[in-house]
Amino acid sequence: MTMLNVGRPTQPQTAVPVAHASLTGARGLLQDEALIFELGGWDKTGVDLEPAALDASDLAGLTREAPIGLPGLSEPEAMRHYVRLSQKNHAIDLALYPLGSCTMKHNPRLNEKMARLPGFADLHPLAPISTAQGALQLMDELAHWLKTMTAMPAVALSPKAGAHGELCGLLTIKAAHEAKGQGHRRLVLVPTSAHGTNPATAAFVGYDVAEIAQTEDGRVDLADLEAKLTPDVAAIMVTNPNTCGLFERDVIEIGRLTHAVGAYFYCDGANFNAIVGRVRPGDLGVDAMHINLHKTFSTPHGGGGPGAGPVVLSEALAPYAPAPWVVSGPDGFKLVEETIDEAAAGFGRMVAFQGQMGMFVRAYAYMLSHGTDGLRQVAEDAVLNANYVKARLSGVMSPAFPDGPCMHEALFDDSWLEGTDITTLDFAKAMIDEGFHPMTMYFPLVVHGAMLIEPTETESKQELDRFCDALIALAHAAKAGDVDRFKGAPYLAPLRRLDETLAARKPKLTWRPEPTTVAPAPLAAE
Ligand SMILES: *Cc1c(COP(=O)(O)O)cnc(C)c1O
């Protein structure tokens, strides 16, 4: 049988992306789109509203004198507006999303279906406990599996993100020290490669932060740690696997040294994805660790949310955990809401209610659908995929730690770009033209011009090859002196290079009509 090759060409058709400006601002079938306030007007809304029959006295005399100025769109206009905007976003449902440290894996639709079951989705946080038994049972079982997977006796489910979990962990540690008359301990030790949230959290709780040096091979420098472990130290915060994508080989010794001076071992567990089912942090001497449910147990979390960061706690810290937590008895499940009676030592609470219920459901669905063997395979495949990327790219790019395998992410520095006049940022921007979201750049700070790639376990070999082929082709272009391709990139994005500093420092958060804009007609007109 003859097979016709009718597939799409895998190589770009033009050697250099053409910077071609259209007359409309659109790019091919990608529509340019104005702000909704610029598009809409009340003369063409899809609904007819009765003029409001309100007596001004109902509003304490506070009546509007000018038009409200809200945009009005017909249904097809509203639909197109949001679909056009959505097409300007990258998403894990479009392509590989290699942001290191972010674990952008596929989010199974099963999770979404479960989270939308009315018994979970429509539950009010103040519903009577007798009507919320199923939800409480799910929280109890989720807590059970988190404790089982980490070999830790307690978990605080309520923190709403990884960073919030760090705050919960350090507040628990602070409460424990104070209860033991050790409230004078002022210092938290953090490795130089740490995620920025670690020192920020310690400072937020009121601790002073000191850095622990890193060895040549990207791990905690034990000698430096030992020198800095004084009686002033309240806790260390260590990420494992660390942000260089490496397992802290001396983790047991790190825990032993820390406990020897009466300090606690906080582990940043954002990278649990790499070891779930293989290693139990409780066996490593960890006292507290947050688990990013949105990363390891998959909830869509691009664009800053939502998150859930439950914190598992050791025997020593469990009495100081915040409320609420679920207990079961002969009358079913209940939430312990007050730390006054049942855990007088607890430091209070992190959130108004019980935490992110929708994410608890997603994480639980993910655990049950994977099972013990499946979760172990998550870690194994995540590590295998990262090592595949590391091996394929090491021919052209320079791995920051070339010796030995990595864990779930492959880290490169920019030494391979030396002499090209092309920076990590330029290279990342050129990736956009090739249809890939850039990797994490310039983090961790300990590696010059860092490029941190986390493919996750949900990418197939074909996708990994497509990605690696594109990066290898770009790397060759960089070394061949094709500087324009990089310095001008992205050529094909809706917007080109933005002044990101200006955008962060002086964001435009309000919209004002251009002087020429016609004010919308008043609501109650005609
Ligand atoms: C993602 C991450 C965090 C912060 O988690 P959020 O849920 O974004 O607050 C902390 N540490 C590491 C290593 C991370 O990767």
Coordinates of C-alpha atoms and ligand atoms in Angstrom, one line a residue:
M1 CA 0.0 0.0 0.0
T2 CA 1.2 3.4 -0.9
M3 CA 1.2 6.0 1.9
L4 CA 0.8 9.5 0.8
N5 CA 2.5 12.1 3.0
V6 CA -0.2 14.6 3.4
G7 CA 0.8 15.8 6.8
R8 CA 1.8 19.3 7.6
P9 CA 5.4 20.2 6.8
T10 CA 7.4 20.1 10.0
Q11 CA 9.8 22.8 8.9
P12 CA 8.9 26.5 8.7
Q13 CA 8.2 27.5 5.1
T14 CA 10.2 30.7 5.3
A15 CA 13.7 30.8 6.6
V16 CA 13.2 34.1 8.4
P17 CA 9.9 35.2 10.0
V18 CA 8.6 38.1 8.0
A19 CA 7.6 41.2 9.9
H20 CA 4.5 42.0 7.9
A21 CA 2.1 44.5 9.2
S22 CA -1.5 44.0 8.1
L23 CA -3.8 46.9 7.5
T24 CA -6.3 45.8 10.1
G25 CA -4.0 44.9 13.0
A26 CA -5.2 41.3 12.6
R27 CA -2.7 38.5 11.9
G28 CA -4.1 36.1 9.4
L29 CA -7.1 34.7 11.0
L30 CA -6.1 36.0 14.4
Q31 CA -8.3 39.0 14.9
D32 CA -7.2 42.3 16.4
E33 CA -9.5 43.1 19.3
A34 CA -10.4 46.3 21.0
L35 CA -11.4 46.7 24.7
I36 CA -15.0 45.7 25.5
F37 CA -15.6 49.3 26.5
E38 CA -14.6 50.5 23.1
L39 CA -16.7 47.9 21.3
G40 CA -20.0 48.1 23.2
G41 CA -22.8 50.5 23.6
W42 CA -26.3 50.3 25.0
D43 CA -27.9 50.8 21.6
K44 CA -27.1 47.3 20.6
T45 CA -27.4 45.0 23.6
G46 CA -28.9 41.6 23.3
V47 CA -31.4 42.2 26.1
D48 CA -34.2 44.7 26.4
L49 CA -34.4 46.0 29.9
E50 CA -37.6 47.6 31.2
P51 CA -36.9 51.2 32.4
A52 CA -36.3 50.9 36.1
A53 CA -39.3 52.0 38.1
L54 CA -37.5 53.1 41.1
D55 CA -38.5 55.8 43.5
A56 CA -35.4 57.9 44.2
S57 CA -36.1 57.6 47.9
D58 CA -35.4 53.8 47.7
L59 CA -31.8 54.8 47.1
A60 CA -31.6 57.3 49.9
G61 CA -31.6 60.0 47.2
L62 CA -28.4 58.7 45.6
T63 CA -29.5 58.6 42.0
R64 CA -27.2 58.5 39.0
E65 CA -27.0 61.6 37.0
A66 CA -24.7 60.5 34.2
P67 CA -24.9 57.3 32.1
I68 CA -23.4 54.3 33.8
G69 CA -21.0 53.7 30.9
L70 CA -21.1 49.9 30.9
P71 CA -20.5 48.3 27.5
G72 CA -23.4 46.5 25.9
L73 CA -22.8 43.7 23.4
S74 CA -25.1 41.4 21.5
E75 CA -24.7 37.7 22.2
P76 CA -22.5 37.0 19.1
E77 CA -20.4 40.1 19.7
A78 CA -19.8 39.0 23.3
M79 CA -19.0 35.5 22.2
R80 CA -16.5 36.7 19.6
H81 CA -14.9 39.2 21.9
Y82 CA -14.0 36.5 24.5
V83 CA -13.0 33.9 22.0
R84 CA -10.8 36.3 20.2
L85 CA -9.1 37.3 23.5
S86 CA -8.8 33.6 24.5
Q87 CA -6.9 33.0 21.2
K88 CA -4.2 35.5 22.3
N89 CA -3.4 33.4 25.4
H90 CA -1.2 30.3 25.5
A91 CA -2.7 27.3 27.2
I92 CA -1.7 23.8 28.1
D93 CA -4.6 22.7 25.8
L94 CA -2.7 24.3 22.9
A95 CA 0.8 23.1 23.3
L96 CA 3.6 22.1 25.6
Y97 CA 4.0 24.7 28.3
P98 CA 7.6 24.3 29.5
L99 CA 7.6 26.8 32.4
G100 CA 10.1 25.4 34.9
S101 CA 8.9 25.2 38.5
C102 CA 5.3 25.6 37.4
T103 CA 4.3 22.0 36.5
M104 CA 2.0 22.9 33.6
K105 CA 0.7 19.4 33.0
H106 CA -2.5 18.3 31.3
N107 CA -5.5 18.8 33.5
P108 CA -7.7 15.7 33.1
R109 CA -11.3 16.6 32.1
L110 CA -12.5 14.0 34.6
N111 CA -11.4 16.3 37.4
E112 CA -13.5 19.1 36.0
K113 CA -16.5 16.9 35.6
M114 CA -16.2 15.9 39.3
A115 CA -15.7 19.4 40.6
R116 CA -18.9 20.5 38.8
L117 CA -21.1 17.9 40.4
P118 CA -23.8 20.1 42.0
G119 CA -23.3 18.5 45.4
F120 CA -19.8 20.0 45.4
A121 CA -20.1 23.0 43.2
D122 CA -23.3 24.4 44.7
L123 CA -22.4 23.8 48.3
H124 CA -22.4 27.0 50.4
P125 CA -19.6 27.2 52.9
L126 CA -22.1 28.0 55.6
A127 CA -24.4 25.1 54.8
P128 CA -25.5 23.1 57.8
I129 CA -22.9 20.4 58.5
S130 CA -25.6 17.7 58.2
T131 CA -26.1 18.6 54.5
A132 CA -22.4 18.7 53.7
Q133 CA -21.4 15.2 54.8
G134 CA -20.2 14.1 51.4
A135 CA -17.9 17.1 51.0
L136 CA -16.5 16.6 54.4
Q137 CA -15.9 12.9 53.7
L138 CA -14.0 13.9 50.5
M139 CA -11.8 16.4 52.5
D140 CA -11.2 13.7 55.1
E141 CA -10.1 11.2 52.5
L142 CA -8.0 13.7 50.6
A143 CA -6.3 14.5 53.9
H144 CA -5.8 10.8 54.5
W145 CA -4.0 10.3 51.1
L146 CA -1.9 13.4 51.5
K147 CA -0.7 12.2 54.9
T148 CA -0.2 8.7 53.5
M149 CA 1.9 9.9 50.5
T150 CA 4.1 12.0 52.7
A151 CA 4.3 9.8 55.8
M152 CA 3.2 12.8 57.9
P153 CA 0.6 12.6 60.7
A154 CA -1.3 15.8 60.1
V155 CA -2.3 18.2 57.3
A156 CA -3.8 21.7 57.2
L157 CA -5.9 21.7 54.1
S158 CA -7.0 25.4 54.0
P159 CA -4.1 27.4 52.6
K160 CA -5.0 28.7 49.2
A161 CA -1.6 28.5 47.3
G162 CA 1.9 27.3 47.7
A163 CA 3.0 30.7 49.1
H164 CA 0.0 30.7 51.5
G165 CA 1.1 27.2 52.6
E166 CA 4.6 28.5 53.3
L167 CA 3.0 31.2 55.5
C168 CA 0.9 28.5 57.3
G169 CA 4.0 26.4 57.8
L170 CA 6.1 29.2 59.3
L171 CA 3.2 30.4 61.5
T172 CA 2.9 26.8 62.8
I173 CA 6.6 26.7 63.5
K174 CA 6.5 30.1 65.2
A175 CA 3.6 28.9 67.4
A176 CA 5.5 25.8 68.3
H177 CA 8.7 27.7 69.3
E178 CA 6.6 30.2 71.4
A179 CA 4.9 27.3 73.2
K180 CA 8.3 25.9 74.1
G181 CA 9.7 29.2 75.3
Q182 CA 11.8 29.5 72.1
G183 CA 10.1 32.6 70.8
H184 CA 13.4 34.5 70.7
R185 CA 14.6 32.5 67.6
R186 CA 14.7 35.1 64.9
L187 CA 16.4 33.5 61.9
V188 CA 15.2 31.5 58.9
L189 CA 17.8 29.9 56.6
V190 CA 17.1 29.7 52.9
P191 CA 19.4 28.4 50.1
T192 CA 20.4 30.8 47.4
S193 CA 18.5 28.9 44.8
A194 CA 15.2 29.2 46.6
H195 CA 11.9 30.3 45.0
G196 CA 11.4 34.0 45.9
T197 CA 8.3 33.1 48.0
N198 CA 10.5 31.4 50.6
P199 CA 12.5 34.4 51.8
A200 CA 9.4 36.6 51.3
T201 CA 7.3 34.4 53.5
A202 CA 9.9 34.3 56.2
A203 CA 10.2 38.1 56.2
F204 CA 6.4 38.5 56.2
V205 CA 6.2 36.4 59.4
G206 CA 8.8 38.7 60.9
Y207 CA 11.9 36.5 60.7
D208 CA 15.3 37.6 59.5
V209 CA 16.5 35.7 56.5
A210 CA 20.0 34.3 56.0
E211 CA 21.2 32.6 52.8
I212 CA 22.8 29.1 52.7
A213 CA 25.4 28.7 49.9
Q214 CA 25.2 26.2 47.2
T215 CA 27.8 23.7 46.1
E216 CA 29.4 23.4 42.6
D217 CA 26.9 20.6 41.9
G218 CA 23.8 22.7 42.7
R219 CA 23.0 21.3 46.2
V220 CA 22.9 22.8 49.7
D221 CA 26.4 23.4 51.0
L222 CA 26.4 21.3 54.2
A223 CA 29.4 23.1 55.7
D224 CA 27.8 26.5 55.2
L225 CA 24.5 25.2 56.6
E226 CA 26.3 23.8 59.7
A227 CA 28.1 27.1 60.3
K228 CA 24.9 29.1 60.1
L229 CA 22.8 26.8 62.3
T230 CA 23.0 28.8 65.5
P231 CA 20.6 28.7 68.5
D232 CA 18.9 31.8 66.8
V233 CA 17.6 29.7 63.9
A234 CA 13.9 29.0 64.0
A235 CA 13.7 27.0 60.7
I236 CA 15.3 26.2 57.4
M237 CA 13.3 26.3 54.2
V238 CA 14.7 23.8 51.6
T239 CA 13.1 22.8 48.3
N240 CA 13.4 19.2 47.4
P241 CA 13.9 18.4 44.5
N242 CA 15.4 21.9 44.4
T243 CA 14.8 24.6 41.9
C244 CA 17.9 23.5 39.9
G245 CA 15.9 20.3 39.3
L246 CA 18.2 18.3 41.5
F247 CA 17.5 16.0 44.4
E248 CA 19.1 17.1 47.7
R249 CA 21.3 14.0 48.3
D250 CA 22.1 15.1 51.8
V251 CA 18.5 15.8 52.8
I252 CA 18.6 13.4 55.8
E253 CA 21.8 15.0 57.1
I254 CA 20.2 18.5 56.6
G255 CA 17.2 17.4 58.7
R256 CA 19.5 15.9 61.4
L257 CA 21.7 19.0 61.7
T258 CA 18.6 21.3 61.8
H259 CA 16.9 19.3 64.6
A260 CA 20.2 19.2 66.5
V261 CA 20.0 22.9 67.1
G262 CA 16.3 22.8 67.9
A263 CA 15.1 24.3 64.6
Y264 CA 12.4 23.0 62.3
F265 CA 12.8 21.7 58.7
Y266 CA 10.4 23.4 56.4
C267 CA 10.4 21.7 52.9
D268 CA 9.0 23.6 49.9
G269 CA 7.1 20.8 48.3
A270 CA 6.1 22.5 45.1
N271 CA 8.2 20.0 43.2
F272 CA 6.5 17.0 44.8
N273 CA 5.5 16.0 41.3
A274 CA 9.0 14.6 40.8
I275 CA 8.9 12.3 43.8
V276 CA 5.2 11.5 44.5
G277 CA 4.8 7.7 45.1
R278 CA 8.6 7.3 45.3
V279 CA 9.8 9.2 48.3
R280 CA 7.8 10.1 51.5
P281 CA 9.1 13.5 52.9
G282 CA 8.2 12.4 56.4
D283 CA 10.9 9.7 56.1
L284 CA 13.4 12.4 55.3
G285 CA 13.0 14.4 58.5
V286 CA 10.7 17.1 57.2
D287 CA 8.6 18.9 59.8
A288 CA 6.3 20.9 57.5
M289 CA 5.8 20.9 53.7
H290 CA 3.2 22.5 51.4
I291 CA 1.9 20.6 48.5
N292 CA 0.7 22.6 45.5
L293 CA -2.4 20.7 44.6
H294 CA -2.7 22.7 41.4
K295 CA 0.8 21.5 40.3
T296 CA 1.2 18.0 41.4
F297 CA -2.4 17.0 41.4
S298 CA -3.5 19.1 38.4
T299 CA -5.8 22.0 38.4
P300 CA -5.6 24.6 35.6
H301 CA -3.5 27.3 37.1
G302 CA -2.1 29.5 34.4
G303 CA -2.7 33.2 34.9
G304 CA -2.3 33.2 38.6
G305 CA -4.9 30.9 40.0
P306 CA -6.7 29.2 41.5
G307 CA -4.3 27.4 43.9
A308 CA -4.4 25.2 46.9
G309 CA -1.5 24.6 49.2
P310 CA -2.2 22.1 52.0
V311 CA 0.6 21.7 54.5
V312 CA 1.5 18.4 56.0
L313 CA 2.9 18.5 59.5
S314 CA 5.1 16.3 61.7
E315 CA 4.2 15.0 65.1
A316 CA 6.1 17.9 66.7
L317 CA 4.1 20.5 64.8
A318 CA 0.7 18.9 64.5
P319 CA -0.7 20.4 67.8
Y320 CA -0.1 23.9 66.4
A321 CA -2.0 23.4 63.1
P322 CA -4.6 26.0 62.2
A323 CA -8.4 25.4 62.1
P324 CA -10.5 24.1 60.5
W325 CA -10.0 20.3 60.2
V326 CA -12.4 17.4 59.7
V327 CA -13.1 14.8 62.3
S328 CA -15.4 11.8 62.1
G329 CA -17.4 10.2 64.8
P330 CA -20.6 8.2 65.3
D331 CA -22.7 11.2 64.1
G332 CA -20.7 11.5 60.9
F333 CA -18.2 14.2 59.9
K334 CA -17.8 17.6 61.4
L335 CA -15.5 20.5 61.0
V336 CA -13.5 21.6 64.0
E337 CA -13.8 25.4 63.6
E338 CA -12.2 26.7 66.8
T339 CA -8.8 26.1 68.2
I340 CA -10.0 27.0 71.6
D341 CA -11.2 23.7 72.9
E342 CA -9.8 20.9 70.8
A343 CA -6.3 22.3 70.0
A344 CA -5.6 25.1 72.3
A345 CA -2.1 25.5 70.8
G346 CA -3.3 26.1 67.2
F347 CA -2.4 29.5 65.9
G348 CA -5.8 30.4 64.6
R349 CA -6.9 30.1 61.0
M350 CA -5.6 30.9 57.5
V351 CA -8.9 31.5 55.7
A352 CA -12.5 32.4 56.4
F353 CA -13.9 29.0 55.5
Q354 CA -12.4 25.6 54.7
G355 CA -10.2 26.2 51.6
Q356 CA -10.6 25.6 47.9
M357 CA -13.3 22.9 47.7
G358 CA -13.2 22.7 43.9
M359 CA -9.5 22.0 44.0
F360 CA -9.9 19.4 46.7
V361 CA -12.3 17.6 44.4
R362 CA -9.9 17.8 41.5
A363 CA -6.9 16.6 43.4
Y364 CA -8.9 13.7 44.9
A365 CA -10.3 12.7 41.5
Y366 CA -6.7 12.8 40.2
M367 CA -5.4 10.6 43.0
L368 CA -8.2 8.0 42.6
S369 CA -8.0 7.9 38.8
H370 CA -4.2 7.3 39.0
G371 CA -4.0 4.9 41.9
T372 CA -0.8 4.0 43.7
D373 CA 1.0 2.7 40.7
G374 CA -0.2 5.6 38.5
L375 CA 1.0 8.2 40.9
R376 CA 4.4 6.6 41.1
Q377 CA 4.5 6.6 37.3
V378 CA 3.7 10.3 37.3
A379 CA 7.0 11.0 39.1
E380 CA 8.9 8.5 36.9
D381 CA 7.6 9.9 33.6
A382 CA 8.1 13.5 34.7
V383 CA 11.8 12.7 35.5
L384 CA 12.2 10.6 32.3
N385 CA 10.8 13.4 30.1
A386 CA 13.0 16.1 31.7
N387 CA 16.1 13.9 31.2
Y388 CA 15.1 13.2 27.6
V389 CA 14.9 17.0 27.0
K390 CA 18.2 17.5 28.8
A391 CA 19.9 14.8 26.7
R392 CA 18.6 16.0 23.4
L393 CA 19.4 19.7 24.0
S394 CA 22.8 19.2 25.7
G395 CA 24.4 18.8 22.2
V396 CA 23.7 22.5 21.4
M397 CA 22.9 24.2 24.7
S398 CA 24.9 24.1 28.0
P399 CA 23.3 22.2 30.9
A400 CA 23.9 24.1 34.1
F401 CA 24.8 20.8 35.9
P402 CA 25.9 18.4 33.2
D403 CA 27.0 15.6 35.5
G404 CA 24.3 13.0 36.2
P405 CA 20.6 13.0 35.6
C406 CA 18.2 15.7 36.6
M407 CA 14.8 15.3 38.3
H408 CA 11.7 16.8 36.7
E409 CA 13.2 19.8 35.1
A410 CA 16.2 20.5 32.9
L411 CA 18.3 23.6 33.6
F412 CA 20.5 25.3 31.1
D413 CA 22.7 28.4 31.5
D414 CA 23.6 30.9 28.8
S415 CA 27.3 30.1 28.4
W416 CA 26.5 28.4 25.0
L417 CA 25.3 31.8 23.7
E418 CA 28.6 33.5 24.5
G419 CA 29.9 35.6 21.6
T420 CA 26.5 35.5 19.8
D421 CA 25.1 38.9 21.2
I422 CA 21.9 36.9 21.8
T423 CA 20.6 36.7 25.4
T424 CA 18.3 34.2 27.2
L425 CA 15.5 36.7 26.7
D426 CA 16.1 37.0 23.0
F427 CA 16.1 33.2 22.7
A428 CA 12.9 32.9 24.6
K429 CA 11.2 35.5 22.4
A430 CA 12.2 33.6 19.3
M431 CA 10.6 30.5 20.7
I432 CA 7.2 32.3 20.6
D433 CA 7.6 32.7 16.8
E434 CA 8.0 28.9 16.6
G435 CA 4.8 28.3 18.5
F436 CA 6.2 27.5 21.9
H437 CA 5.7 29.2 25.2
P438 CA 9.1 30.1 26.6
M439 CA 10.6 28.2 29.5
T440 CA 11.2 29.9 32.8
M441 CA 14.0 32.4 32.4
Y442 CA 16.6 33.9 34.7
F443 CA 15.5 31.6 37.6
P444 CA 17.0 30.1 39.7
L445 CA 19.2 33.2 40.2
V446 CA 22.3 31.1 41.0
V447 CA 22.6 30.1 37.3
H448 CA 23.7 32.8 34.8
G449 CA 21.0 33.4 32.2
A450 CA 19.0 30.4 33.4
M451 CA 16.6 28.5 31.2
L452 CA 14.5 26.1 33.2
I453 CA 12.5 23.6 31.2
E454 CA 9.8 21.4 32.9
P455 CA 8.1 19.3 30.3
T456 CA 6.0 17.3 32.8
E457 CA 4.9 13.7 32.5
T458 CA 1.9 14.4 30.2
E459 CA 3.9 15.1 27.1
S460 CA 4.4 12.4 24.5
K461 CA 7.7 11.6 22.9
Q462 CA 6.4 13.2 19.6
E463 CA 5.6 16.5 21.4
L464 CA 8.9 16.5 23.2
D465 CA 10.7 15.9 19.9
R466 CA 8.7 18.7 18.2
F467 CA 9.8 21.0 21.0
C468 CA 13.5 19.8 21.0
D469 CA 13.7 20.1 17.2
A470 CA 12.5 23.7 17.4
L471 CA 15.0 24.6 20.1
I472 CA 17.9 22.8 18.3
A473 CA 17.1 24.6 15.1
L474 CA 16.9 28.0 16.9
A475 CA 20.2 27.2 18.7
H476 CA 21.9 26.5 15.4
A477 CA 20.5 29.8 14.0
A478 CA 21.9 31.6 17.1
K479 CA 25.3 30.1 16.6
A480 CA 25.2 30.9 12.9
G481 CA 24.9 34.6 13.7
D482 CA 21.3 35.0 12.6
V483 CA 20.9 37.8 15.2
D484 CA 17.9 39.6 13.7
R485 CA 15.7 36.5 14.2
F486 CA 16.3 36.9 17.9
K487 CA 16.7 40.6 18.6
G488 CA 13.4 41.4 16.7
A489 CA 11.5 38.5 18.1
P490 CA 8.6 37.8 18.5
Y491 CA 7.6 38.8 14.9
L492 CA 4.4 36.7 14.9
A493 CA 2.9 37.5 18.3
P494 CA -0.1 39.8 18.6
L495 CA 2.2 42.3 20.3
R496 CA 5.9 42.4 19.9
R497 CA 8.3 43.3 22.7
L498 CA 6.6 45.0 25.6
D499 CA 8.2 47.3 28.1
E500 CA 7.6 44.7 30.9
T501 CA 9.1 46.9 33.6
L502 CA 6.9 49.8 32.7
A503 CA 3.9 47.4 32.5
A504 CA 4.7 46.1 36.0
R505 CA 5.5 49.4 37.6
K506 CA 2.8 51.6 36.0
P507 CA 0.0 49.3 35.0
K508 CA -3.0 50.9 33.4
L509 CA -5.8 49.6 35.5
T510 CA -8.6 52.0 34.5
W511 CA -10.1 52.8 31.1
R512 CA -11.2 56.2 30.2
P513 CA -13.1 57.0 27.1
E514 CA -11.2 58.9 24.4
P515 CA -12.6 62.4 24.2
T516 CA -14.3 61.6 20.9
T517 CA -16.2 58.5 22.3
V518 CA -19.9 59.1 22.3
A519 CA -21.3 58.6 25.8
P520 CA -23.7 55.6 25.9
A521 CA -27.4 56.5 26.1
P522 CA -29.0 56.5 29.5
L523 CA -30.5 53.2 30.6
A524 CA -34.0 54.4 31.0
A525 CA -34.1 56.5 27.8
E526 CA -37.2 56.4 25.5
Ligands
LIG1 C1 5.1 27.4 42.5 C2 6.2 27.4 43.5 C3 5.9 28.1 44.8 C4 4.7 29.0 45.0 O1 3.5 28.4 44.8 P1 2.2 29.2 44.5 O2 1.0 28.3 44.5 O3 2.4 29.9 43.2 O4 2.0 30.3 45.6 C5 6.8 28.0 45.7 N1 8.0 27.3 45.6 C6 8.3 26.7 44.4 C7 9.6 26.0 44.3 C8 7.4 26.7 43.4 O5 7.7 26.1 42.2

